[in-house]
Amino acid sequence: MRRTFLGAGLALLLAATACSAPETAATPPPTPAGTPTASRQDPAQADRTLASLRRVDDLPMWEMTYVGDYDPTVGTDAAPPSPFGCSLFAASGDRSRPLFARNFDWDANPALVLRTDPPDGYAAVSLVDMSYLGVGADPTGDRRLLNAPLLPFDGMNERGLAVGLAADDGATVRAEAGKPTVGSVRILRLVLDQAATVDEAVAVFGRHNLDFDGGPPLHYLLADATGASAVVEFVDGAMRVEKGQGGWQALTNVPVVGVPEERRRTDHRYGVLAAALTKAGGVVDDRAALELLNDVRQGHTRWSVTYGLRTGEIHLRTATGTEREYYLPVTLP
């Protein structure tokens, strides 16, 4: 098991950037036609980003630190096809150590642990399914990686705000005039960049129309360092929110907003999570959370991860059984 301290690494990379000769940050690095356009890096920052890539697991799982800026509203928006089968929960029975946990269940694609620290947003660690970048099992030198910030499938930022997604086949969205439209995965990046609390994250959702075209409809679980949590769903075209109560909140692939708890528990994975979290009073540490995720894992679970929303500790277990630990310094309100 290895522990990676992200704060020091990010500080060194940012210091190196600050000491470089001034360059025109608005000029993105040259890329061949058809490659991502989200990068707002100068050439040196792009090179440092790609040079930070390293393989850490035979999933294959990679790590990369993104240096510089990106535009979260442009570039490719590859929506994942259906079906996802994910399991998520927020546990806040111990308010001093709230925790966010999730299984990502999907095809056997390479994955990426991504560190970001945008100049106008919060630093974050997120997990990316690299296949949606068009990147293969060996992405070394592939400049499409510069689009990785746009597709976080779960993550936590430096304020202890975490977010994850799961498929919800019944969800529908209706565009509202005057709001920008973003992809159903892209919205996670906006949340991680802009929100410090669940209420702020809900407001980010509320300021945007979501686009489910080309992929499954989704719903989302949010949690923050205060122990608050919420599910965001889209019912009959409208956004609806249910905040957590009782020390825990869970999400699988069945609707929860406005649905009686006994009906939710007819879903096997939701029922297992609900029973265990109720018995524990919502008090679980990262090890217990990983074991609970193991209880609901499926044959196509790619990774299990826990985020310590006040501690900054991140525990990752891949489908190959490798476990890794990371640390993102959390600034509490």
mmCIF file of N, CA and C in Angstrom, residues 113-222:
data_model
loop_
_atom_site.group_PDB
_atom_site.id
_atom_site.type_symbol
_atom_site.label_atom_id
_atom_site.label_comp_id
_atom_site.label_asym_id
_atom_site.label_seq_id
_atom_site.Cartn_x
_atom_site.Cartn_y
_atom_site.Cartn_z
ATOM 1 N N VAL A 113 -6.100 8.558 -11.940
ATOM 2 C CA VAL A 113 -6.227 9.401 -10.762
ATOM 3 C C VAL A 113 -5.670 10.766 -11.153
ATOM 4 N N LEU A 114 -6.520 11.778 -11.141
ATOM 5 C CA LEU A 114 -6.144 13.087 -11.663
ATOM 6 C C LEU A 114 -6.110 14.132 -10.562
ATOM 7 N N ARG A 115 -5.010 14.867 -10.477
ATOM 8 C CA ARG A 115 -4.875 15.985 -9.557
ATOM 9 C C ARG A 115 -5.040 17.278 -10.357
ATOM 10 N N THR A 116 -5.859 18.172 -9.885
ATOM 11 C CA THR A 116 -6.035 19.473 -10.534
ATOM 12 C C THR A 116 -5.967 20.576 -9.486
ATOM 13 N N ASP A 117 -5.510 21.744 -9.902
ATOM 14 C CA ASP A 117 -5.486 22.911 -9.028
ATOM 15 C C ASP A 117 -5.630 24.150 -9.900
ATOM 16 N N PRO A 118 -6.847 24.417 -10.421
ATOM 17 C CA PRO A 118 -7.039 25.524 -11.351
ATOM 18 C C PRO A 118 -6.853 26.865 -10.665
ATOM 19 N N PRO A 119 -6.397 27.875 -11.396
ATOM 20 C CA PRO A 119 -6.139 29.180 -10.773
ATOM 21 C C PRO A 119 -7.387 29.863 -10.245
ATOM 22 N N ASP A 120 -8.552 29.503 -10.776
ATOM 23 C CA ASP A 120 -9.792 30.151 -10.339
ATOM 24 C C ASP A 120 -10.771 29.157 -9.735
ATOM 25 N N GLY A 121 -10.248 28.063 -9.181
ATOM 26 C CA GLY A 121 -11.123 27.061 -8.583
ATOM 27 C C GLY A 121 -10.389 26.292 -7.502
ATOM 28 N N TYR A 122 -11.071 25.315 -6.908
ATOM 29 C CA TYR A 122 -10.508 24.530 -5.831
ATOM 30 C C TYR A 122 -9.649 23.383 -6.369
ATOM 31 N N ALA A 123 -8.562 23.086 -5.671
ATOM 32 C CA ALA A 123 -7.782 21.894 -5.977
ATOM 33 C C ALA A 123 -8.646 20.660 -5.716
ATOM 34 N N ALA A 124 -8.414 19.603 -6.486
ATOM 35 C CA ALA A 124 -9.247 18.412 -6.362
ATOM 36 C C ALA A 124 -8.480 17.178 -6.809
ATOM 37 N N VAL A 125 -8.968 16.038 -6.353
ATOM 38 C CA VAL A 125 -8.548 14.737 -6.856
ATOM 39 C C VAL A 125 -9.795 14.070 -7.408
ATOM 40 N N SER A 126 -9.695 13.547 -8.615
ATOM 41 C CA SER A 126 -10.844 12.877 -9.215
ATOM 42 C C SER A 126 -10.382 11.640 -9.961
ATOM 43 N N LEU A 127 -11.332 10.773 -10.290
ATOM 44 C CA LEU A 127 -11.059 9.557 -11.041
ATOM 45 C C LEU A 127 -11.749 9.643 -12.397
ATOM 46 N N VAL A 128 -11.006 9.251 -13.425
ATOM 47 C CA VAL A 128 -11.450 9.402 -14.808
ATOM 48 C C VAL A 128 -11.382 8.053 -15.509
ATOM 49 N N ASP A 129 -12.433 7.675 -16.214
ATOM 50 C CA ASP A 129 -12.389 6.539 -17.136
ATOM 51 C C ASP A 129 -11.778 7.053 -18.432
ATOM 52 N N MET A 130 -10.552 6.641 -18.720
ATOM 53 C CA MET A 130 -9.790 7.234 -19.808
ATOM 54 C C MET A 130 -10.332 6.904 -21.193
ATOM 55 N N SER A 131 -11.176 5.884 -21.288
ATOM 56 C CA SER A 131 -11.679 5.516 -22.617
ATOM 57 C C SER A 131 -12.503 6.635 -23.229
ATOM 58 N N TYR A 132 -13.127 7.476 -22.389
ATOM 59 C CA TYR A 132 -13.955 8.554 -22.910
ATOM 60 C C TYR A 132 -13.137 9.738 -23.408
ATOM 61 N N LEU A 133 -11.821 9.661 -23.196
ATOM 62 C CA LEU A 133 -10.919 10.630 -23.813
ATOM 63 C C LEU A 133 -10.406 10.121 -25.154
ATOM 64 N N GLY A 134 -10.772 8.882 -25.503
ATOM 65 C CA GLY A 134 -10.252 8.278 -26.710
ATOM 66 C C GLY A 134 -8.849 7.736 -26.524
ATOM 67 N N VAL A 135 -8.440 7.560 -25.260
ATOM 68 C CA VAL A 135 -7.085 7.147 -24.934
ATOM 69 C C VAL A 135 -7.064 5.652 -24.654
ATOM 70 N N GLY A 136 -6.018 4.971 -25.130
ATOM 71 C CA GLY A 136 -5.912 3.544 -24.930
ATOM 72 C C GLY A 136 -5.196 3.165 -23.657
ATOM 73 N N ALA A 137 -4.802 1.880 -23.563
ATOM 74 C CA ALA A 137 -4.201 1.350 -22.347
ATOM 75 C C ALA A 137 -2.841 1.967 -22.048
ATOM 76 N N ASP A 138 -2.134 2.442 -23.080
ATOM 77 C CA ASP A 138 -0.853 3.126 -22.868
ATOM 78 C C ASP A 138 -0.976 4.547 -23.405
ATOM 79 N N PRO A 139 -1.299 5.502 -22.556
ATOM 80 C CA PRO A 139 -1.560 6.867 -23.006
ATOM 81 C C PRO A 139 -0.318 7.756 -23.036
ATOM 82 N N THR A 140 0.852 7.181 -22.837
ATOM 83 C CA THR A 140 2.063 7.990 -22.726
ATOM 84 C C THR A 140 2.195 8.944 -23.913
ATOM 85 N N GLY A 141 2.308 10.230 -23.610
ATOM 86 C CA GLY A 141 2.506 11.232 -24.653
ATOM 87 C C GLY A 141 1.259 11.625 -25.408
ATOM 88 N N ASP A 142 0.111 11.038 -25.083
ATOM 89 C CA ASP A 142 -1.125 11.333 -25.808
ATOM 90 C C ASP A 142 -1.704 12.659 -25.307
ATOM 91 N N ARG A 143 -1.743 13.665 -26.176
ATOM 92 C CA ARG A 143 -2.179 14.992 -25.759
ATOM 93 C C ARG A 143 -3.677 15.068 -25.490
ATOM 94 N N ARG A 144 -4.413 14.026 -25.832
ATOM 95 C CA ARG A 144 -5.822 14.000 -25.453
ATOM 96 C C ARG A 144 -5.995 13.925 -23.934
ATOM 97 N N LEU A 145 -4.940 13.555 -23.233
ATOM 98 C CA LEU A 145 -4.983 13.570 -21.775
ATOM 99 C C LEU A 145 -5.196 14.972 -21.219
ATOM 100 N N LEU A 146 -4.881 15.983 -22.001
ATOM 101 C CA LEU A 146 -5.075 17.356 -21.538
ATOM 102 C C LEU A 146 -6.553 17.695 -21.395
ATOM 103 N N ASN A 147 -7.422 16.820 -21.868
ATOM 104 C CA ASN A 147 -8.864 16.999 -21.690
ATOM 105 C C ASN A 147 -9.388 16.260 -20.456
ATOM 106 N N ALA A 148 -8.497 15.582 -19.732
ATOM 107 C CA ALA A 148 -8.932 14.759 -18.603
ATOM 108 C C ALA A 148 -9.721 15.512 -17.538
ATOM 109 N N PRO A 149 -9.440 16.797 -17.250
ATOM 110 C CA PRO A 149 -10.238 17.469 -16.223
ATOM 111 C C PRO A 149 -11.728 17.525 -16.524
ATOM 112 N N LEU A 150 -12.110 17.362 -17.797
ATOM 113 C CA LEU A 150 -13.516 17.527 -18.173
ATOM 114 C C LEU A 150 -14.385 16.328 -17.828
ATOM 115 N N LEU A 151 -13.783 15.189 -17.472
ATOM 116 C CA LEU A 151 -14.578 13.974 -17.321
ATOM 117 C C LEU A 151 -14.327 13.259 -15.991
ATOM 118 N N PRO A 152 -14.537 13.943 -14.861
ATOM 119 C CA PRO A 152 -14.413 13.246 -13.573
ATOM 120 C C PRO A 152 -15.667 12.420 -13.289
ATOM 121 N N PHE A 153 -15.486 11.165 -12.923
ATOM 122 C CA PHE A 153 -16.635 10.316 -12.609
ATOM 123 C C PHE A 153 -16.933 10.309 -11.115
ATOM 124 N N ASP A 154 -15.979 10.713 -10.316
ATOM 125 C CA ASP A 154 -16.184 11.035 -8.909
ATOM 126 C C ASP A 154 -14.970 11.822 -8.464
ATOM 127 N N GLY A 155 -15.064 12.498 -7.315
ATOM 128 C CA GLY A 155 -13.918 13.260 -6.841
ATOM 129 C C GLY A 155 -14.231 14.051 -5.591
ATOM 130 N N MET A 156 -13.179 14.648 -5.026
ATOM 131 C CA MET A 156 -13.283 15.488 -3.835
ATOM 132 C C MET A 156 -12.369 16.688 -4.015
ATOM 133 N N ASN A 157 -12.822 17.851 -3.549
ATOM 134 C CA ASN A 157 -11.969 19.033 -3.639
ATOM 135 C C ASN A 157 -11.397 19.421 -2.275
ATOM 136 N N GLU A 158 -10.569 20.470 -2.269
ATOM 137 C CA GLU A 158 -9.838 20.861 -1.069
ATOM 138 C C GLU A 158 -10.715 21.412 0.044
ATOM 139 N N ARG A 159 -11.995 21.654 -0.214
ATOM 140 C CA ARG A 159 -12.923 22.076 0.832
ATOM 141 C C ARG A 159 -13.708 20.907 1.409
ATOM 142 N N GLY A 160 -13.379 19.686 0.962
ATOM 143 C CA GLY A 160 -14.064 18.507 1.479
ATOM 144 C C GLY A 160 -15.421 18.271 0.862
ATOM 145 N N LEU A 161 -15.626 18.769 -0.359
ATOM 146 C CA LEU A 161 -16.873 18.548 -1.105
ATOM 147 C C LEU A 161 -16.629 17.410 -2.082
ATOM 148 N N ALA A 162 -17.468 16.367 -2.023
ATOM 149 C CA ALA A 162 -17.339 15.209 -2.907
ATOM 150 C C ALA A 162 -18.598 15.039 -3.735
ATOM 151 N N VAL A 163 -18.417 14.442 -4.916
ATOM 152 C CA VAL A 163 -19.541 14.212 -5.819
ATOM 153 C C VAL A 163 -19.281 12.951 -6.626
ATOM 154 N N GLY A 164 -20.351 12.223 -6.920
ATOM 155 C CA GLY A 164 -20.276 11.047 -7.773
ATOM 156 C C GLY A 164 -21.583 10.869 -8.515
ATOM 157 N N LEU A 165 -21.560 10.042 -9.553
ATOM 158 C CA LEU A 165 -22.729 9.854 -10.399
ATOM 159 C C LEU A 165 -23.087 8.376 -10.513
ATOM 160 N N ALA A 166 -24.330 8.126 -10.934
ATOM 161 C CA ALA A 166 -24.804 6.776 -11.233
ATOM 162 C C ALA A 166 -25.934 6.895 -12.251
ATOM 163 N N ALA A 167 -26.146 5.843 -13.003
ATOM 164 C CA ALA A 167 -27.212 5.860 -13.991
ATOM 165 C C ALA A 167 -28.580 5.850 -13.321
ATOM 166 N N ASP A 168 -29.510 6.573 -13.928
ATOM 167 C CA ASP A 168 -30.909 6.625 -13.489
ATOM 168 C C ASP A 168 -31.749 6.657 -14.757
ATOM 169 N N ASP A 169 -32.161 5.483 -15.213
ATOM 170 C CA ASP A 169 -32.786 5.383 -16.532
ATOM 171 C C ASP A 169 -34.069 6.189 -16.663
ATOM 172 N N GLY A 170 -34.696 6.522 -15.547
ATOM 173 C CA GLY A 170 -35.950 7.273 -15.614
ATOM 174 C C GLY A 170 -35.780 8.780 -15.616
ATOM 175 N N ALA A 171 -34.555 9.259 -15.486
ATOM 176 C CA ALA A 171 -34.343 10.702 -15.391
ATOM 177 C C ALA A 171 -34.553 11.385 -16.737
ATOM 178 N N THR A 172 -35.144 12.563 -16.705
ATOM 179 C CA THR A 172 -35.327 13.377 -17.912
ATOM 180 C C THR A 172 -35.003 14.822 -17.574
ATOM 181 N N VAL A 173 -34.476 15.541 -18.552
ATOM 182 C CA VAL A 173 -34.144 16.943 -18.334
ATOM 183 C C VAL A 173 -34.894 17.811 -19.334
ATOM 184 N N ARG A 174 -35.199 19.022 -18.918
ATOM 185 C CA ARG A 174 -35.860 19.994 -19.772
ATOM 186 C C ARG A 174 -35.070 21.296 -19.700
ATOM 187 N N ALA A 175 -34.594 21.758 -20.844
ATOM 188 C CA ALA A 175 -33.760 22.951 -20.875
ATOM 189 C C ALA A 175 -34.559 24.181 -20.481
ATOM 190 N N GLU A 176 -33.916 25.060 -19.692
ATOM 191 C CA GLU A 176 -34.510 26.333 -19.309
ATOM 192 C C GLU A 176 -33.776 27.457 -20.023
ATOM 193 N N ALA A 177 -34.533 28.368 -20.577
ATOM 194 C CA ALA A 177 -33.947 29.481 -21.319
ATOM 195 C C ALA A 177 -33.015 30.292 -20.421
ATOM 196 N N GLY A 178 -31.905 30.719 -20.996
ATOM 197 C CA GLY A 178 -30.980 31.572 -20.279
ATOM 198 C C GLY A 178 -29.911 30.847 -19.488
ATOM 199 N N LYS A 179 -29.978 29.523 -19.413
ATOM 200 C CA LYS A 179 -28.971 28.753 -18.691
ATOM 201 C C LYS A 179 -28.033 28.076 -19.678
ATOM 202 N N PRO A 180 -26.735 28.049 -19.407
ATOM 203 C CA PRO A 180 -25.815 27.309 -20.271
ATOM 204 C C PRO A 180 -26.046 25.811 -20.127
ATOM 205 N N THR A 181 -25.777 25.070 -21.181
ATOM 206 C CA THR A 181 -25.943 23.623 -21.166
ATOM 207 C C THR A 181 -24.575 22.958 -21.101
ATOM 208 N N VAL A 182 -24.436 22.009 -20.171
ATOM 209 C CA VAL A 182 -23.198 21.249 -20.041
ATOM 210 C C VAL A 182 -23.537 19.763 -20.017
ATOM 211 N N GLY A 183 -22.528 18.951 -20.285
ATOM 212 C CA GLY A 183 -22.730 17.515 -20.284
ATOM 213 C C GLY A 183 -22.969 16.953 -18.898
ATOM 214 N N SER A 184 -23.532 15.753 -18.863
ATOM 215 C CA SER A 184 -23.930 15.143 -17.604
ATOM 216 C C SER A 184 -22.751 14.690 -16.756
ATOM 217 N N VAL A 185 -21.570 14.534 -17.361
ATOM 218 C CA VAL A 185 -20.355 14.262 -16.602
ATOM 219 C C VAL A 185 -19.596 15.556 -16.338
ATOM 220 N N ARG A 186 -19.599 16.460 -17.292
ATOM 221 C CA ARG A 186 -18.898 17.743 -17.161
ATOM 222 C C ARG A 186 -19.352 18.522 -15.921
ATOM 223 N N ILE A 187 -20.605 18.355 -15.531
ATOM 224 C CA ILE A 187 -21.115 19.110 -14.393
ATOM 225 C C ILE A 187 -20.325 18.795 -13.112
ATOM 226 N N LEU A 188 -19.766 17.581 -13.023
ATOM 227 C CA LEU A 188 -18.972 17.243 -11.847
ATOM 228 C C LEU A 188 -17.740 18.126 -11.743
ATOM 229 N N ARG A 189 -17.131 18.458 -12.884
ATOM 230 C CA ARG A 189 -15.966 19.342 -12.837
ATOM 231 C C ARG A 189 -16.353 20.724 -12.343
ATOM 232 N N LEU A 190 -17.488 21.246 -12.791
ATOM 233 C CA LEU A 190 -17.924 22.556 -12.338
ATOM 234 C C LEU A 190 -18.188 22.546 -10.838
ATOM 235 N N VAL A 191 -18.768 21.466 -10.344
ATOM 236 C CA VAL A 191 -19.022 21.351 -8.910
ATOM 237 C C VAL A 191 -17.716 21.320 -8.132
ATOM 238 N N LEU A 192 -16.762 20.497 -8.553
ATOM 239 C CA LEU A 192 -15.495 20.393 -7.841
ATOM 240 C C LEU A 192 -14.721 21.707 -7.877
ATOM 241 N N ASP A 193 -14.799 22.424 -8.980
ATOM 242 C CA ASP A 193 -14.085 23.693 -9.103
ATOM 243 C C ASP A 193 -14.715 24.801 -8.264
ATOM 244 N N GLN A 194 -16.053 24.804 -8.149
ATOM 245 C CA GLN A 194 -16.759 25.990 -7.669
ATOM 246 C C GLN A 194 -17.434 25.844 -6.319
ATOM 247 N N ALA A 195 -17.666 24.632 -5.832
ATOM 248 C CA ALA A 195 -18.514 24.452 -4.647
ATOM 249 C C ALA A 195 -17.713 23.976 -3.440
ATOM 250 N N ALA A 196 -17.967 24.591 -2.286
ATOM 251 C CA ALA A 196 -17.352 24.175 -1.026
ATOM 252 C C ALA A 196 -18.323 23.415 -0.138
ATOM 253 N N THR A 197 -19.614 23.526 -0.409
ATOM 254 C CA THR A 197 -20.642 22.881 0.409
ATOM 255 C C THR A 197 -21.683 22.231 -0.485
ATOM 256 N N VAL A 198 -22.500 21.387 0.122
ATOM 257 C CA VAL A 198 -23.588 20.756 -0.629
ATOM 258 C C VAL A 198 -24.522 21.808 -1.205
ATOM 259 N N ASP A 199 -24.868 22.825 -0.421
ATOM 260 C CA ASP A 199 -25.773 23.869 -0.922
ATOM 261 C C ASP A 199 -25.172 24.585 -2.128
ATOM 262 N N GLU A 200 -23.861 24.870 -2.078
ATOM 263 C CA GLU A 200 -23.222 25.516 -3.220
ATOM 264 C C GLU A 200 -23.195 24.587 -4.429
ATOM 265 N N ALA A 201 -23.002 23.297 -4.198
ATOM 266 C CA ALA A 201 -22.995 22.339 -5.294
ATOM 267 C C ALA A 201 -24.372 22.241 -5.946
ATOM 268 N N VAL A 202 -25.418 22.208 -5.129
ATOM 269 C CA VAL A 202 -26.780 22.193 -5.669
ATOM 270 C C VAL A 202 -27.021 23.444 -6.511
ATOM 271 N N ALA A 203 -26.491 24.582 -6.055
ATOM 272 C CA ALA A 203 -26.653 25.822 -6.812
ATOM 273 C C ALA A 203 -25.943 25.747 -8.155
ATOM 274 N N VAL A 204 -24.783 25.081 -8.214
ATOM 275 C CA VAL A 204 -24.087 24.899 -9.496
ATOM 276 C C VAL A 204 -24.966 24.096 -10.447
ATOM 277 N N PHE A 205 -25.551 23.014 -9.955
ATOM 278 C CA PHE A 205 -26.486 22.251 -10.784
ATOM 279 C C PHE A 205 -27.614 23.152 -11.261
ATOM 280 N N GLY A 206 -28.154 23.957 -10.359
ATOM 281 C CA GLY A 206 -29.304 24.789 -10.690
ATOM 282 C C GLY A 206 -29.017 25.856 -11.727
ATOM 283 N N ARG A 207 -27.752 26.234 -11.874
ATOM 284 C CA ARG A 207 -27.390 27.273 -12.845
ATOM 285 C C ARG A 207 -27.181 26.732 -14.254
ATOM 286 N N HIS A 208 -27.292 25.413 -14.428
ATOM 287 C CA HIS A 208 -26.993 24.817 -15.719
ATOM 288 C C HIS A 208 -28.104 23.881 -16.181
ATOM 289 N N ASN A 209 -28.272 23.804 -17.489
ATOM 290 C CA ASN A 209 -29.021 22.720 -18.092
ATOM 291 C C ASN A 209 -28.066 21.555 -18.333
ATOM 292 N N LEU A 210 -28.539 20.325 -18.116
ATOM 293 C CA LEU A 210 -27.721 19.149 -18.374
ATOM 294 C C LEU A 210 -28.118 18.499 -19.687
ATOM 295 N N ASP A 211 -27.135 17.914 -20.346
ATOM 296 C CA ASP A 211 -27.345 17.226 -21.614
ATOM 297 C C ASP A 211 -27.094 15.742 -21.399
ATOM 298 N N PHE A 212 -28.154 14.926 -21.482
ATOM 299 C CA PHE A 212 -28.032 13.483 -21.351
ATOM 300 C C PHE A 212 -27.897 12.792 -22.704
ATOM 301 N N ASP A 213 -27.873 13.531 -23.797
ATOM 302 C CA ASP A 213 -27.800 12.921 -25.127
ATOM 303 C C ASP A 213 -26.511 12.124 -25.268
ATOM 304 N N GLY A 214 -26.618 10.954 -25.903
ATOM 305 C CA GLY A 214 -25.450 10.136 -26.174
ATOM 306 C C GLY A 214 -25.018 9.268 -25.006
ATOM 307 N N GLY A 215 -25.729 9.315 -23.908
ATOM 308 C CA GLY A 215 -25.360 8.510 -22.753
ATOM 309 C C GLY A 215 -26.558 8.287 -21.860
ATOM 310 N N PRO A 216 -26.372 7.558 -20.758
ATOM 311 C CA PRO A 216 -27.504 7.281 -19.881
ATOM 312 C C PRO A 216 -27.910 8.509 -19.096
ATOM 313 N N PRO A 217 -29.177 8.662 -18.763
ATOM 314 C CA PRO A 217 -29.559 9.673 -17.771
ATOM 315 C C PRO A 217 -28.870 9.347 -16.452
ATOM 316 N N LEU A 218 -28.574 10.352 -15.680
ATOM 317 C CA LEU A 218 -27.808 10.167 -14.453
ATOM 318 C C LEU A 218 -28.487 10.846 -13.267
ATOM 319 N N HIS A 219 -28.134 10.387 -12.078
ATOM 320 C CA HIS A 219 -28.394 11.144 -10.860
ATOM 321 C C HIS A 219 -27.116 11.181 -10.055
ATOM 322 N N TYR A 220 -27.083 12.013 -9.001
ATOM 323 C CA TYR A 220 -25.818 12.391 -8.389
ATOM 324 C C TYR A 220 -25.935 12.393 -6.868
ATOM 325 N N LEU A 221 -24.825 12.042 -6.197
ATOM 326 C CA LEU A 221 -24.743 12.146 -4.749
ATOM 327 C C LEU A 221 -23.670 13.167 -4.400
ATOM 328 N N LEU A 222 -23.993 14.052 -3.473
ATOM 329 C CA LEU A 222 -23.096 15.097 -2.999
ATOM 330 C C LEU A 222 -22.906 14.937 -1.493
#
